[in-house]
Coordinates of C-alpha atoms in Angstrom, one line a residue:
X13 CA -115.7 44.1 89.5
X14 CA -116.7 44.2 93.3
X15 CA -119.7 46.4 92.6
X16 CA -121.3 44.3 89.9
X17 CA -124.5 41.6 90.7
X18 CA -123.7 37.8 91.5
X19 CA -123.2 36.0 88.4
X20 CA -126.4 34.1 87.8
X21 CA -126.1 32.8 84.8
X22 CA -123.5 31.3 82.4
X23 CA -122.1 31.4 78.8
X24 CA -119.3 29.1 77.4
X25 CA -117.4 28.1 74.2
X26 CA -117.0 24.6 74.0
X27 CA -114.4 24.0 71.3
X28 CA -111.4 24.9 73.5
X29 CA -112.8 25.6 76.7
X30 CA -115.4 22.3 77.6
X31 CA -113.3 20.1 75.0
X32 CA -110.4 19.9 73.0
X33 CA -110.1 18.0 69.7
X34 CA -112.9 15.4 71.0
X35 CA -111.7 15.3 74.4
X36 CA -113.0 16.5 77.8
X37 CA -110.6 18.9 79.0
X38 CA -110.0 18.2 83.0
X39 CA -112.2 20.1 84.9
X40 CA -115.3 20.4 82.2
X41 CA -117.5 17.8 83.5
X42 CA -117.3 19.4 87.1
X43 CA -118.8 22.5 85.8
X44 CA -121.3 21.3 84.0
X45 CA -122.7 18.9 86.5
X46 CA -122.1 21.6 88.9
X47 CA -123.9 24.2 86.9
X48 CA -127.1 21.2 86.2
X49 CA -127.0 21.0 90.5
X50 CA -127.6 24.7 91.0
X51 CA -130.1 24.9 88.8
X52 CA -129.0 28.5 87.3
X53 CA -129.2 28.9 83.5
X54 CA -126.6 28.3 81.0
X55 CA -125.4 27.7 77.4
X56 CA -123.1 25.9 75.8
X57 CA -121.9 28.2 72.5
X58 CA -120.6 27.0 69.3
X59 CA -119.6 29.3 66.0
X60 CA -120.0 25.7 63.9
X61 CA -123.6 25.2 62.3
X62 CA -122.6 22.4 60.8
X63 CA -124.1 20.1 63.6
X64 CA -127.6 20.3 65.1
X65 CA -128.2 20.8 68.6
X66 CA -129.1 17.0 69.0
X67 CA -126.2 15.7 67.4
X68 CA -123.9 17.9 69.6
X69 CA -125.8 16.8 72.9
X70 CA -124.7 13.2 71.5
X71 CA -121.2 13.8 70.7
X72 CA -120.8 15.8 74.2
X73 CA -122.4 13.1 75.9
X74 CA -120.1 10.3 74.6
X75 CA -117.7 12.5 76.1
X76 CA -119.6 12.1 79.6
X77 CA -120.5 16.3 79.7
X78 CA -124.3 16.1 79.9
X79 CA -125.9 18.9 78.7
X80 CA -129.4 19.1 77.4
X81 CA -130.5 20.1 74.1
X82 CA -132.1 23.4 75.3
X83 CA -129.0 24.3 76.7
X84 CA -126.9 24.3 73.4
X85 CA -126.6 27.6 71.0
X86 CA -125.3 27.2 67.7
X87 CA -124.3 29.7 65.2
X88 CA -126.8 28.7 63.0
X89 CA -129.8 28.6 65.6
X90 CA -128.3 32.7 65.8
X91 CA -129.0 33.1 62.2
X92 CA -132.2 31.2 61.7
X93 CA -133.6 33.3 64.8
X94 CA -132.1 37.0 63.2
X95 CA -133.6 35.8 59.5
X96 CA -136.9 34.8 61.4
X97 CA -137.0 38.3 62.9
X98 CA -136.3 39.9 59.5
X99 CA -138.4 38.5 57.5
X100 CA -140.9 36.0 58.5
X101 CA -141.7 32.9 56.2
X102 CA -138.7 33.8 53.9
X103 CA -136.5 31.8 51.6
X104 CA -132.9 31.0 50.9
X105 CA -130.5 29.6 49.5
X106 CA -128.1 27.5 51.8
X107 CA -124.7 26.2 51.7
X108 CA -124.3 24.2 54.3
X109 CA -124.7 21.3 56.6
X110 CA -127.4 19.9 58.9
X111 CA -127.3 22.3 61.5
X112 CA -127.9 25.4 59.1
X113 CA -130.3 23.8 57.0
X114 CA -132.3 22.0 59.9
X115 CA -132.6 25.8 62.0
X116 CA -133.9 27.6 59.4
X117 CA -136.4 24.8 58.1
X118 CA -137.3 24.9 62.0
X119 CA -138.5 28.7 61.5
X120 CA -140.4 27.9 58.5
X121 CA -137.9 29.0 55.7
X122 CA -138.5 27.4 52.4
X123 CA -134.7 26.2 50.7
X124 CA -134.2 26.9 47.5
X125 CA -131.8 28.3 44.6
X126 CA -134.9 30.7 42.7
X127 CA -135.3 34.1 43.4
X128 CA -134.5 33.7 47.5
X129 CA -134.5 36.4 49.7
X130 CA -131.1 35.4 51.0
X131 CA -128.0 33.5 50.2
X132 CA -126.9 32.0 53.3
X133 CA -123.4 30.5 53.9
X134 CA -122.5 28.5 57.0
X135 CA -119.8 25.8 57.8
X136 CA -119.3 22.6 55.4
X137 CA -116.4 20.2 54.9
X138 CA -117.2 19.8 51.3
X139 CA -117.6 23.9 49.6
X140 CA -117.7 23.6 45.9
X141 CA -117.0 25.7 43.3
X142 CA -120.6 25.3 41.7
X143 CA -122.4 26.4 45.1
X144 CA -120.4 28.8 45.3
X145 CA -120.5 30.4 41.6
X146 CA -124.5 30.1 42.6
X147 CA -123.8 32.0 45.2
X148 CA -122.1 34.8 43.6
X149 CA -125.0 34.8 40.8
X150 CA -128.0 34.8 43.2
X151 CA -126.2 37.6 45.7
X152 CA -125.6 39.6 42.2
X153 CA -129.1 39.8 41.3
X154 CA -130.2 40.9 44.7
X155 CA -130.2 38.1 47.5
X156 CA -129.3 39.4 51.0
X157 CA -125.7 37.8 51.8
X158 CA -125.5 36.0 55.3
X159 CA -123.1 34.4 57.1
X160 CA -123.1 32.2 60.2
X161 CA -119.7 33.2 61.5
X162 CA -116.7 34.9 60.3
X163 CA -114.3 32.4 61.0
X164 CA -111.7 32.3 58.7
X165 CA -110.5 28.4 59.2
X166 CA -111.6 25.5 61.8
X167 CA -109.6 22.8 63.4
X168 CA -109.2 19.5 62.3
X169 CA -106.3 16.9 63.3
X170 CA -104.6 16.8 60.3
X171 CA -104.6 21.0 60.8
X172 CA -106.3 24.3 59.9
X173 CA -109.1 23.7 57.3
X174 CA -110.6 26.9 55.5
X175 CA -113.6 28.1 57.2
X176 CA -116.9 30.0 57.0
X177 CA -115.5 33.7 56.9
X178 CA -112.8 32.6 54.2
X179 CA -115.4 31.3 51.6
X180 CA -117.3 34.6 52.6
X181 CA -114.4 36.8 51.5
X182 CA -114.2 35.0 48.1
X183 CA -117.9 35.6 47.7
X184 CA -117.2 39.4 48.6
X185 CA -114.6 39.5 46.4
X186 CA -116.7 38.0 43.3
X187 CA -120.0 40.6 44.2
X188 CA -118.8 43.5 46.0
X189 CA -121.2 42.8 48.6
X190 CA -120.1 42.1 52.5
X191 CA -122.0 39.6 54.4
X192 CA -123.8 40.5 57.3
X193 CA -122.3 37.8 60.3
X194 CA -124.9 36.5 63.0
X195 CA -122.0 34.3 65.0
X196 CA -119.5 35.5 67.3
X197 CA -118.2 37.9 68.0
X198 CA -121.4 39.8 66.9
X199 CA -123.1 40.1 70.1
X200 CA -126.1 39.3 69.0
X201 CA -125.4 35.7 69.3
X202 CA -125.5 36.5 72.9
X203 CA -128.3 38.1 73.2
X204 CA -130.4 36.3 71.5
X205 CA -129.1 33.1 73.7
X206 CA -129.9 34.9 77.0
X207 CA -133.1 35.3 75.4
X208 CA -133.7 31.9 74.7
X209 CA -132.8 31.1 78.7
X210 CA -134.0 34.0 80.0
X211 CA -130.8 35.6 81.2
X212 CA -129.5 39.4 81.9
X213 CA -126.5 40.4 80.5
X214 CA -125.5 42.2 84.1
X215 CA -125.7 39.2 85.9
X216 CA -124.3 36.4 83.2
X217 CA -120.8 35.4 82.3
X218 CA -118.9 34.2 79.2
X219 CA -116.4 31.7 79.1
X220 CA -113.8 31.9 76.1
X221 CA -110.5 30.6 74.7
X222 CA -110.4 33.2 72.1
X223 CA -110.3 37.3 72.8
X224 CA -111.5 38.5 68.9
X225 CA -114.9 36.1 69.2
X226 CA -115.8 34.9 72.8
X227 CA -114.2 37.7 75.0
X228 CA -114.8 40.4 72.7
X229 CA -118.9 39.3 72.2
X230 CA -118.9 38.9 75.7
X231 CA -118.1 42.4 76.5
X232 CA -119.9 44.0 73.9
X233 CA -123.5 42.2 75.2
X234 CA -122.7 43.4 78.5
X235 CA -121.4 40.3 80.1
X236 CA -118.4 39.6 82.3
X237 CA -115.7 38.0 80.8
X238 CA -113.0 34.7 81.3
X239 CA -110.4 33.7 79.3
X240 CA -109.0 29.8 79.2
X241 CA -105.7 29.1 78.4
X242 CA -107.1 26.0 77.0
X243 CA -107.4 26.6 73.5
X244 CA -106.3 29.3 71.1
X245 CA -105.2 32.7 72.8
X246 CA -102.2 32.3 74.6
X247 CA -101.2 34.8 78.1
X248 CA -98.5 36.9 76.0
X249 CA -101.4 37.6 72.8
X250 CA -103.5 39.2 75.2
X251 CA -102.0 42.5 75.5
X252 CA -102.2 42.7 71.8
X253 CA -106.1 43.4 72.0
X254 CA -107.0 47.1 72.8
X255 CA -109.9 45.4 75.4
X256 CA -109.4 42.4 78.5
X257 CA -111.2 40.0 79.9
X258 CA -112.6 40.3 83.7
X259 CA -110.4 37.5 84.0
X260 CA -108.1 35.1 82.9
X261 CA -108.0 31.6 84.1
X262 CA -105.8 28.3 83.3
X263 CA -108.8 26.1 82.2
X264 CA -112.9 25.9 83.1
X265 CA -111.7 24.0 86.4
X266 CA -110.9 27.2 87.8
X267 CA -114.3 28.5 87.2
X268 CA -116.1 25.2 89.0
X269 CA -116.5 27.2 92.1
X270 CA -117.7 30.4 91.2
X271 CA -120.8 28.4 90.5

């Protein structure tokens, strides 16, 4: 890694890397106040759309990690900016929360369950079977299936909870159609974010707890690579991936001063 460019710029997870089951991990505040102080760009990344980038910037400042709006990149911002690249001025219908539905209102995307151009399926705490069935009925007479992330379950404190890319795979199963994933670790997320702070891959890092998502998207826009031993991937399950991060680091206190 000696021959590549200064890292100038700066990608991270948050779930598992700036906080952990609503708490600061030690270490997080540090780097983002030292990443504000140098001025360089950076984005906080989340593969849950069910929260808008304001609410987010609330719940992380409660926490006392300041980070401003601009400098947050959800899953569902991803989506709304690949359907708005697609096709302009579409419509679709949505199941999910605030986050999802308040994005792709933001592009100018009309909601609704007629004749949409897409069925789109992000993260919420209450699926039903009768979205769901309307789903599978829309996506079977031609809506384009799309999915924020391919998560198969989230965390929650009473455990696991069934996620995105396990409500997708019932869908598949019912239509015979796969979706097309805009989230991690399709690096697209990543590119569009550097994008939207106007970052290069070859001189911007990511920041991950988990090698399939944040490590793997990481490498595949181009980006260096660190992995925490703060949330999900433990040291022994690395090996079991046939790619590695740049490097791997106890928690995002390590990373303070390569800032």
């Amino acid at each position: 890694m000696a021959d590549r460019k200064p890292i100038e710029s700066w990608l991270t997870d948050m779930d598992g890397v700036l906080i952990h089951e609503g708490v600061p991990i030690p270490g997080a505040d540090a780097f983002i106040k030292k990443l504000r102080e140098s001025g360089k760009p950076f984005l906080v990344l989340t593969n849950n759309s069910i929260y808008t980038p304001r609410d987010l910037q609330a719940r992380l400042n409660r926490m006392g990690l300041e980070v401003p709006i601009e400098n947050i990149w959800t899953s569902a911002l991803a989506t709304a900016k690949f359907l708005d690249d697609q096709r302009p001025g579409g419509s679709a219908y949505v199941i999910g929360e605030a986050g999802l539905t308040t994005a792709l209102h933001d592009i100018g995307y009309i909601l609704t369950d007629h004749d949409p151009d897409y069925v789109v399926l992000g993260e919420t705490r209450t699926y039903s079977f009768e979205a769901m069935t309307k789903a599978v009925r829309l996506i079977n007479a031609g809506a384009r299936f799309i999915c924020t992330n391919p998560d198969e379950t989230g965390p929650s404190t009473e455990g696991p909870l069934p996620a995105t890319g396990a409500v997708a795979a019932l869908i598949t199963k019912a239509t015979g159609k796969q979706p097309y994933f805009a989230g991690k670790p399709n690096p697209l997320m990543m590119r569009t974010g550097l994008n939207a702070i106007g970052a290069h891959s070859e001189t911007s890092a990511m920041i991950g707890d988990r090698m399939d998502t944040d490590v793997l998207a990481g490498i595949e826009a181009g980006m260096r690579t660190f992995l925490v031993l703060t949330g999900l991937t433990r040291p022994e399950q690395v090996e079991n991936f046939p790619y590695r991060p740049s490097k791997i680091v106890d928690s995002i206190a390590d990373l303070v001063d390569r800032v």
